[in-house]
Every structure is written in C-alpha cells, then in structure tokens.
Amino acid sequence: MDSYPKFAVVGHPNKGKSSIVSTLSQDETVTISSIPGTTTKQRAFPLKVDNQTLYELYDTPGFQRSRTLLHWLKREPTTANKKADRLKEFLYEHRDNPKFTDEVELLTPIVNGAGIIYVADASKPYGPEYEAEMEILRWSGQPSMALINLIGDENYQDEWQKALEHYFKIVRVFNPMKANFSQILELLEAMAELKYEWRGNLKKVIETLKLHRMEKISNSSFEITSTVIKILTYEKNVDIEKGFNEKIREELESEYKMEIKRFEDKAYSEIATIWYHPTLKNEISDSKVMAVELFSKESVQIFGLDKRDLVKNAVIAGAVTGSGFDLAVGGHSLFLGSLIGAAIGGGSVMFGFKRLKNSKFQRVFREKKFLKIGPIEDSNFAFVLLRRLLYFTKEIANRPHANRDRLSFDDEVLFSREWIAPDIQKKLLLLHLNIASQKRLKENRREYQEIVKGVLTKYCI
Amino acid sequence: VKLIDYLRLKELLKDYKLNRQEEREFALKYKGLINSPVKLLKLWIEKSLYKLGERDKELLKFIQILNSGEFVAILIAFLLGFSAGIGLLSYSGEEPINIIYFLLFSLCLPIISGILTILSILGANSHKEYKLLYSSPGFLIEKIFSRFFGKNLNVEVSPSILPPKIVNWRLLELSIKFSISFYVSLSVALLLMVIGEDMAFGWRSTLNLSSEEFFSIIKIISLPWSFWSEAVPSKELIKYSHYYRLGGLDPNFIKNASLLGEWWRFLFMTIVVYGIVMRILLLIVVKVGLRKALRDSAFEIEKVNRIVNNMTIPFVSTRTDIEENPLTYSNLPKLKSKREKERREERRVAENVEHFKNIVGWSMSLSQIELMCEKVKLHGSIYRAGGECTIDEDMETVDLIDVEVLILVKSWEIPTMDFIDFLEELDSKGVKIYLFFVGLESKNFLVDDRDKKIWQEKILSCNLQVEIKDG
C-alpha cells in the first residue's frame, strides 16, 4: 500500500465535492455542474513533487443508494471491529452491480485507506436523508472530517454543525468558490490533524504549495516585466516612399495599438496559464477579459496615476536627471540642473496626462522615408499598463479553480492606489524612463521584476 | 557557452513552447548538474539539436564562414606584419637601421592599440555597439565574408543580429588575434632578416637626446626581460649606435660594427613582450569576457530563465491524468412539446384537486407532511418514506399504497436512486404517481425553477410515468 495520505471527498450528490477538489488540486478542468450526478467515477488528484506523490485527493460520485447500502450492512449483526470488513464485503459483492456503481466508486478509496472529507451544503437545511451516508462512512472506521460548503444564499450552518459534529472529528467551513490561498492551507492543516502519520506529508504539501505559489508569482513577474519592456520599447514603421497622407498615419496608429493590445493579451494568456486557468485563457482569446480597453479614457481613470501623483513623480524623475548635470559640475551649477529637470519633468507629464486622456499619446513623426510610431512616451501609460497587468494577475492568482464565472472587473474597487507604495512608484517611474531609453536594460529589468514580484507577493500570498 | 551554443539556443527557442514538466524531467535525468544551470542549459541544447534538423547545419555553416573570415583576417595581418618587418629592416649598408623607427612599430603601436583595447574592454559590455571596434579591419573582413557567403543561408544569422555585447567582445577578440598575427609575423621577419642579412642598428633623433637619457629609456622598456642581460643593450652599445644625419657616424661605430647587430635581441624581445605577450594576456581577458557575454546574453533571451528555473525548481503537479467522464443530459430525450402541453393541462387540473388517496412525504417528518397538507389543502392517507425510514419500512409503505399517490419531495434535495427505486416499486404496482415539490420554508415553500428542472430531467431519464404538480 502507498505510504502517502489519501483523502476521498464524498457526500450527497451536488453538494460541491468536485468544486472542493478543483480548488484544492488547482484544476480548472474538473467538471462542475448544477446537474446532479455529473461525477460518475472516482478520480485521483495526486500532489506530486518531481513524480513523488505527497498526497492524493479523490473526487467521487455522490451517494445514490445510501439507505439501501446501509440496509445491506445492517442485515447481519456486526460488531464495531468488523464493520470495516463488512463494508469491504459489500464492495466486493457489488463490485460489478450496476445498481451500486456510485457507492463502489466512492467507497473504494476509503476502504483502501483514504481519509474522509464529507461535504455538506449548509445553504440547504439539514435532513435525515444524510444520516445513512454519514453512518456508512462511520462504518469504514477511517479518519474523517466534514466540510461545510455554502452553495446558495441561505445559511443553515448551525444545524449542520451540530449534526456533523456528531459524526466527524473535525468540522470546518470551506467555500471552494471563494477560498483564498491561506484558507486552502488552513484546510490542509486540518486534514493533517486527522491522522498522526499523515502530518509529515501534509506539512510538506503545505511547504510545497507555498513554494509553488512563489514560483508562479516569479513567473508572472517575469511575464509582466517582459511585456512592459516589450511595449515600452515598441516601435512600428511604415514605408511612405510613395507618399504620405493622413489615412496612412491613422492606419499605422491603429495597427500599433492593435499590436500593443496583442502583446497585452498574450501576457494575460501566459499569466492565466501560469496560474492554471485554461478556461480563462480562452476568454482572453476572445479579447473580452478586460472590460476596459487599454487605450480608453476609463483605463486611464481606473489604472493610471492621478494628476497629482504624476506631477509629483515626474518632478522627482526630472530632478534626478537634472542632478546628473549638477554632479558633473560638482554642484557649481547651484543645483539649477535639478530645478530645470524638475520643471521640465512636471510640465511634460501634465501635458502627457492630458494627451493620454484624449487617447492621442503616441508620437507619430516622419523619419526619412518611413513613418514611425512609438515608443509611447507618456509616463502614465506605463503605469496604466503595469497596473492592469498587476490587477489581472492578482485576480487570477486569488481566483479559486472551482470558480467558473466569467472574469468580471466590475467590482466596487477596481484598483486601489495603495497597491503600489509611493516610494515604489517613484522607483518605477525612473525605471520606466530607463527602460524606454533602453539604458542598463539587464539591471533595470532585474530591478523591475523584483518590484513587481514584491507587489504580487503582497497581494497573492 | 560558445557562439554556436548561443545561436542554437536562439534558433531552438524561436518556436519552443515551455513545458514545465518536460523541462524538470530532463533535469532530473542529470541530477548532478541541477546546481549548474549553464551546464544544464548546454546539455539541453545538445539534446534538443535534433529539433533543428537542417537549420543546425546552416548554423554550423555560418560559424564556418565567421571562422574563415577570421582566418583570412589573421592571414592578412600576418602578411602585413611580415611586409612591415621586411620594410623596416631593409638595410642598404649606407645607414644603419634606425631603432626608433622600429620601436614605433614594435613598442609604441602595441602600447597605443593596447590602451585602446583596454578602453574597448571597459565599454564592451554596453548594450550598444562600441563604434571604435567597427573600424577594425577584422570586422570588415568578417562582414564581407558573412555577406558574401552567408546570403544563401536559410537561418536568420549575421553578425548584426547578435546582441551588441557579443559583437563587441567578438570584435575585440578578432582585433587582438589580428594584432598577435601581425606581431608574430613582424618577429618572424626580424629573425629571418637577422639570419639572412648582416644588419647594423643605430639610433638618431632630432630631439637633443643624450646616450644616457636614451639608455634610461631603453632600460625602462627592457625591464620585463631584464633577467636576460644579452637582450638589454649596454650603455656602450647605445653610445656607439648613436649616429647623426649631418655629423655622420660615431668614430667607434665602425670599430664596433659587430656589436651593433646585438640590438636585434632587444628588438625581438620588444615585439614578443609588448606585441605578443601583452596581447595574449588581453586575449585571455577578452576570451573570458566573451564567454561571460555569451552566457549573459543567453540568459537574457526570454524563456531561458524560465527554462532554467523550470529545470532547477521541483515540479509540482496537483492535477489528475485520469480522464473525466461526466454525466451529461444532452443525450437524454428532451421534454417533448406535446408532453409540455400535457403537463400544463395537468397543472391546471391539479390546482383544483385537493384529494389524493395516498400522500407520502419523502424524507420528511410527519409534522412537516401535515403542515404541507394543511398549507396546500391536501387530503389523503399520509405515509412517510425515505430519510429516517429503513428500506423495509419503505417497502411496507409501497405495499399499503394503491391506485394513486402524491409524493411530497423537498425540491432542493435532488433525487437520488433511493428515491427512484421507491418510485419504480410504486410504478411496478401500477400506482399513478404525482410529485409535489415543496420549497424552502424560508422562501415560503416556493420552488426554484432550476430545482424543478433538475427533478424533471432526472425523472425523465428514468423513464417513469410520473406527473408533476406545482407547489
């Protein structure tokens, strides 16, 4: 027998067993349906580290003939020490009986040593129909816990709690549709309490999941940084040897925007893959993932820096640039460089912000026989882009895999200014400037990635 | 990392899709290398070469072109050096060979170009091309070669597509090799001339340079080989070798004619030390720099860091390989429109019917059944089934029921097969079955349409003759 712990998620049909498995296994492909009996066979979801299994979770069909089964079990008087054997006997006898397919599927992992995670929906009242199921599970003698899930709006948690505590050692509330990472870890900790021998492995599981999450954050930071660099340095040319007119300019601008949108969508798609959200990836390919267009005014209003922040940061950036001159002349300029730099920085941003609001922020100019567009010089654009990517990543990272709703961005607070601390904001502004001018790209890239990682770690762990 | 590794890596990654599991599995095959990402990456390139197919041959051809260009550049440098050597050492017998001229080539030129090389080394890691290097003859030859011979290559390679950092270091390497070749040939020319000619060396200068002063300069120059005294000219030799354009030769000059040839050792050592050894040292530095630049540039390629991370960080899998076979109702017969119509008629009838011969509350307590009967004004013999009742008790209930039965069910609790079995028992007895959905008390017993639909689908899938009454 395998030495790692196993857990069978069992219960009445349609109470969210698959949702729990989906969230715990981070598998968005698990079919979750409001139609009862969608799960027809048990499926194992192992957590493996380099092919070494640390624990295994079983998704199972719901009980269909629990009373009939219990009736069979009680047909012969059985002492407590023989109850598990009696259950095994039932499974053996009915292994090919189509009438008990679901029971055989759901009980097999349990008689083979899996711990029990009984799922109940506390948005519906407790009823006697559940007692046969819980009684059967008790016959197995396996360590067990119950999870109270709230599928609907009603709340019958108290009556469920009382009933479940009667049958199970541990009872926890867990909503797979809303559970965040720390709630998942708490659940795993509770699972570790079921059996002393399982603690070591589950501790490893928790550590592994933490590391795995950090890896995802790291990969997302990499993706965000690459996308920001790509977009902030992107240029597009069109041959105008045969003449130039306004239409060419407009077409170039439109293609340029489309291309940038494609870069952004690709980043969303990559980030969705990193966080194992393939369905969302499809949504992204429909280009509907972000309700607000990157180049729209709304995008600037939601994700951009406000005028005050922009001016403040640009003044600092300008001053830093100007201070280079001051340093070069050993301060003999009486720090005029800083002052002039600050003034230019502040002024340009006020202008840029206005232009960005009108969505006409690309510099289009003719260069010999080419019409060139980009890179985008507006300092707010980089923030809009970065914050959109950060926001998307945060949403994806904290989205349980059982949640199959379309990604919606109409929450009350779309983006909070507190996400990026003012000092980080200043650093980012300078980095954006350096990236755009392709200065010390490697070092800047590293620093940028670290900042992004820091922000994501704060909101995704 | 060599240039070919870098080019192969770039080519491999063009259409490569990251695969976390495969990459980690690859690394696990070479556990000893997991802590050496560069070695691991090189091995990965090597093992993935088959994916390049013909493109790899093209890359090798490109490298061959670069090498040929390099070889031609070195050859040209050798010829230039040799001709320069022969030219500088051509001795007419009328005037000695001016050492200072020779030193311009064997000492000043290497020192100046060495300083330029050191300056270039300092700026070689720049992300922009180091313009200084583009005037290098080696670069021109290499460029001509790759333009001329590389135009038929299908892979997108040319020195210009390489990152500036690599180009800078490569050009530095090439320039140094060019110089080494030049000075080697210069030294060969010197040796050949020493062997084949009877040469006399002397020195003169418009500057008012005394023999003592010149001696101290020579001493400083020959400091690196001061251990070889024969290669360090003596004060006397310097004095005797001094000659003037107008004043003619020192009277001792002819007397010591045999001594004058001794300068060749000093000149040879100048070429060896300043022209060759110093450049070899620079070449070592540049080789290290190029290696680092190639490694850094390889790691700057998007995906490379991800691949290396994927290889070195344990692979965590939380998902299943077992295929799912979910139950769908799409293959079940849909509710026929006629059936729908019948149902609507039945519903109208049901609104007026208050009496049923038998009423069963499924998984309900007696008080709940009574409450419902009172609420919707239902009359009939009341029974309990499901829930707390045992299967035997359910069977007893089935035995007691005949003609018709209205079963009250909790609409929110979807039907399990226990219930379907109960219906089948009743159906097999020819009992007319009516279902009556009861909603949640908190919702005033109103039934959710979604729940009702689930019940209908389930009943329909079991092929049972059941009529549904609205709650």
CSV table of C-alpha atoms in Angstrom, one decimal, chain A residues 12-15 25-31 34-38 40-41 43-51 63-68 71 99 124-125 127-130 154 156 208 212 215 219 222-223 226 230 274 276 278 441-442, chain B residues 20-21 24-25 28 127 165 296 300 302-303 305-306 309-310 313-327 329 362-363 386-392 394 410 412-418 421 440 442-443 450 454 458:
chain,number,residue,atom,x,y,z
A,12,HIS,CA,-24.6,13.7,-1.2
A,13,PRO,CA,-24.8,14.5,-4.9
A,14,ASN,CA,-24.5,18.1,-6.0
A,15,LYS,CA,-23.0,19.5,-2.7
A,25,SER,CA,-6.0,20.5,-6.9
A,26,GLN,CA,-5.9,23.8,-8.7
A,27,ASP,CA,-7.5,22.0,-11.6
A,28,GLU,CA,-10.0,24.1,-13.6
A,29,THR,CA,-10.8,21.2,-15.9
A,30,VAL,CA,-12.8,19.3,-13.2
A,31,THR,CA,-16.4,19.4,-14.4
A,34,SER,CA,-25.5,22.0,-11.1
A,35,ILE,CA,-26.8,18.8,-12.7
A,36,PRO,CA,-26.7,16.1,-10.0
A,37,GLY,CA,-24.5,13.1,-10.6
A,38,THR,CA,-22.1,14.7,-13.0
A,40,THR,CA,-19.6,9.3,-12.5
A,41,LYS,CA,-16.3,7.7,-11.4
A,43,ARG,CA,-10.6,10.3,-10.0
A,44,ALA,CA,-7.4,10.7,-8.1
A,45,PHE,CA,-5.7,14.1,-8.0
A,46,PRO,CA,-2.2,13.5,-6.7
A,47,LEU,CA,0.1,16.3,-5.5
A,48,LYS,CA,3.4,15.3,-6.8
A,49,VAL,CA,6.8,16.8,-6.4
A,50,ASP,CA,9.1,15.5,-9.1
A,51,ASN,CA,6.9,12.5,-9.5
A,63,PHE,CA,-24.2,8.6,-2.7
A,64,GLN,CA,-27.2,7.3,-4.6
A,65,ARG,CA,-28.4,4.4,-2.6
A,66,SER,CA,-27.1,5.1,0.8
A,67,ARG,CA,-30.1,3.7,2.6
A,68,THR,CA,-30.1,0.5,0.6
A,71,HIS,CA,-29.8,-1.7,4.9
A,99,LYS,CA,-27.1,-0.5,-9.1
A,124,LYS,CA,-29.9,24.0,2.5
A,125,PRO,CA,-31.5,22.6,5.7
A,127,GLY,CA,-32.3,16.5,6.7
A,128,PRO,CA,-32.5,12.8,7.8
A,129,GLU,CA,-31.5,11.7,4.3
A,130,TYR,CA,-27.9,12.5,5.1
A,154,GLU,CA,-29.4,30.7,2.8
A,156,TYR,CA,-28.3,26.6,8.0
A,208,THR,CA,5.5,22.7,-1.5
A,212,HIS,CA,4.9,26.6,-5.9
A,215,GLU,CA,7.3,30.2,-8.4
A,219,ASN,CA,7.0,33.6,-13.4
A,222,PHE,CA,8.8,37.8,-15.4
A,223,GLU,CA,5.9,37.9,-17.8
A,226,SER,CA,8.8,41.3,-20.3
A,230,LYS,CA,8.3,45.0,-25.0
A,274,ILE,CA,0.9,30.1,-15.1
A,276,TYR,CA,-3.6,27.0,-14.3
A,278,PRO,CA,-7.1,27.4,-19.1
A,441,LEU,CA,18.4,47.0,-19.6
A,442,LYS,CA,19.6,43.9,-17.8
B,20,ARG,CA,7.4,22.8,-17.1
B,21,GLN,CA,7.1,19.0,-16.6
B,24,ARG,CA,12.1,19.3,-15.0
B,25,GLU,CA,12.1,15.7,-16.1
B,28,LEU,CA,16.2,15.1,-13.2
B,127,HIS,CA,24.1,47.3,-24.8
B,165,LYS,CA,27.6,42.8,-26.2
B,296,ASP,CA,24.8,36.6,-20.0
B,300,GLU,CA,18.9,37.5,-21.4
B,302,GLU,CA,13.3,35.5,-23.0
B,303,LYS,CA,12.3,32.0,-21.9
B,305,ASN,CA,15.5,31.9,-17.4
B,306,ARG,CA,12.1,30.3,-17.3
B,309,ASN,CA,14.0,27.8,-13.4
B,310,ASN,CA,11.8,25.0,-14.6
B,313,ILE,CA,12.9,24.0,-9.2
B,314,PRO,CA,11.0,20.9,-8.3
B,315,PHE,CA,7.9,20.3,-10.4
B,316,VAL,CA,4.7,20.3,-8.5
B,317,SER,CA,1.7,18.7,-10.1
B,318,THR,CA,-1.7,18.8,-8.4
B,319,ARG,CA,-3.8,17.6,-11.2
B,320,THR,CA,-5.1,14.2,-12.4
B,321,ASP,CA,-4.2,12.2,-15.5
B,322,ILE,CA,-7.5,10.3,-15.3
B,323,GLU,CA,-9.9,11.3,-17.9
B,324,GLU,CA,-13.2,12.5,-16.7
B,325,ASN,CA,-16.5,11.0,-18.0
B,326,PRO,CA,-19.0,13.4,-16.7
B,327,LEU,CA,-22.7,12.6,-16.9
B,329,TYR,CA,-28.1,15.2,-20.0
B,362,TRP,CA,-40.2,11.7,1.2
B,363,SER,CA,-37.6,12.2,3.8
B,386,GLY,CA,-37.0,7.8,2.8
B,387,GLY,CA,-34.9,9.7,5.2
B,388,GLU,CA,-35.0,8.1,8.6
B,389,CYS,CA,-37.2,5.2,7.4
B,390,THR,CA,-35.5,2.0,6.6
B,391,ILE,CA,-35.8,0.2,3.2
B,392,ASP,CA,-38.1,-2.3,4.9
B,394,ASP,CA,-40.4,2.0,2.6
B,410,LYS,CA,-38.0,18.6,-0.9
B,412,TRP,CA,-33.9,21.5,-3.1
B,413,GLU,CA,-32.8,17.9,-2.5
B,414,ILE,CA,-32.2,16.4,-5.9
B,415,PRO,CA,-33.5,12.9,-6.3
B,416,THR,CA,-31.1,10.0,-5.5
B,417,MET,CA,-31.5,6.5,-6.8
B,418,ASP,CA,-33.0,5.5,-3.4
B,421,ASP,CA,-36.1,2.8,-6.6
B,440,LEU,CA,-37.8,26.0,1.5
B,442,SER,CA,-37.7,30.5,4.4
B,443,LYS,CA,-38.8,31.1,0.8
B,450,ARG,CA,-33.8,25.4,-11.5
B,454,ILE,CA,-33.3,19.1,-12.3
B,458,LYS,CA,-33.9,13.1,-13.5
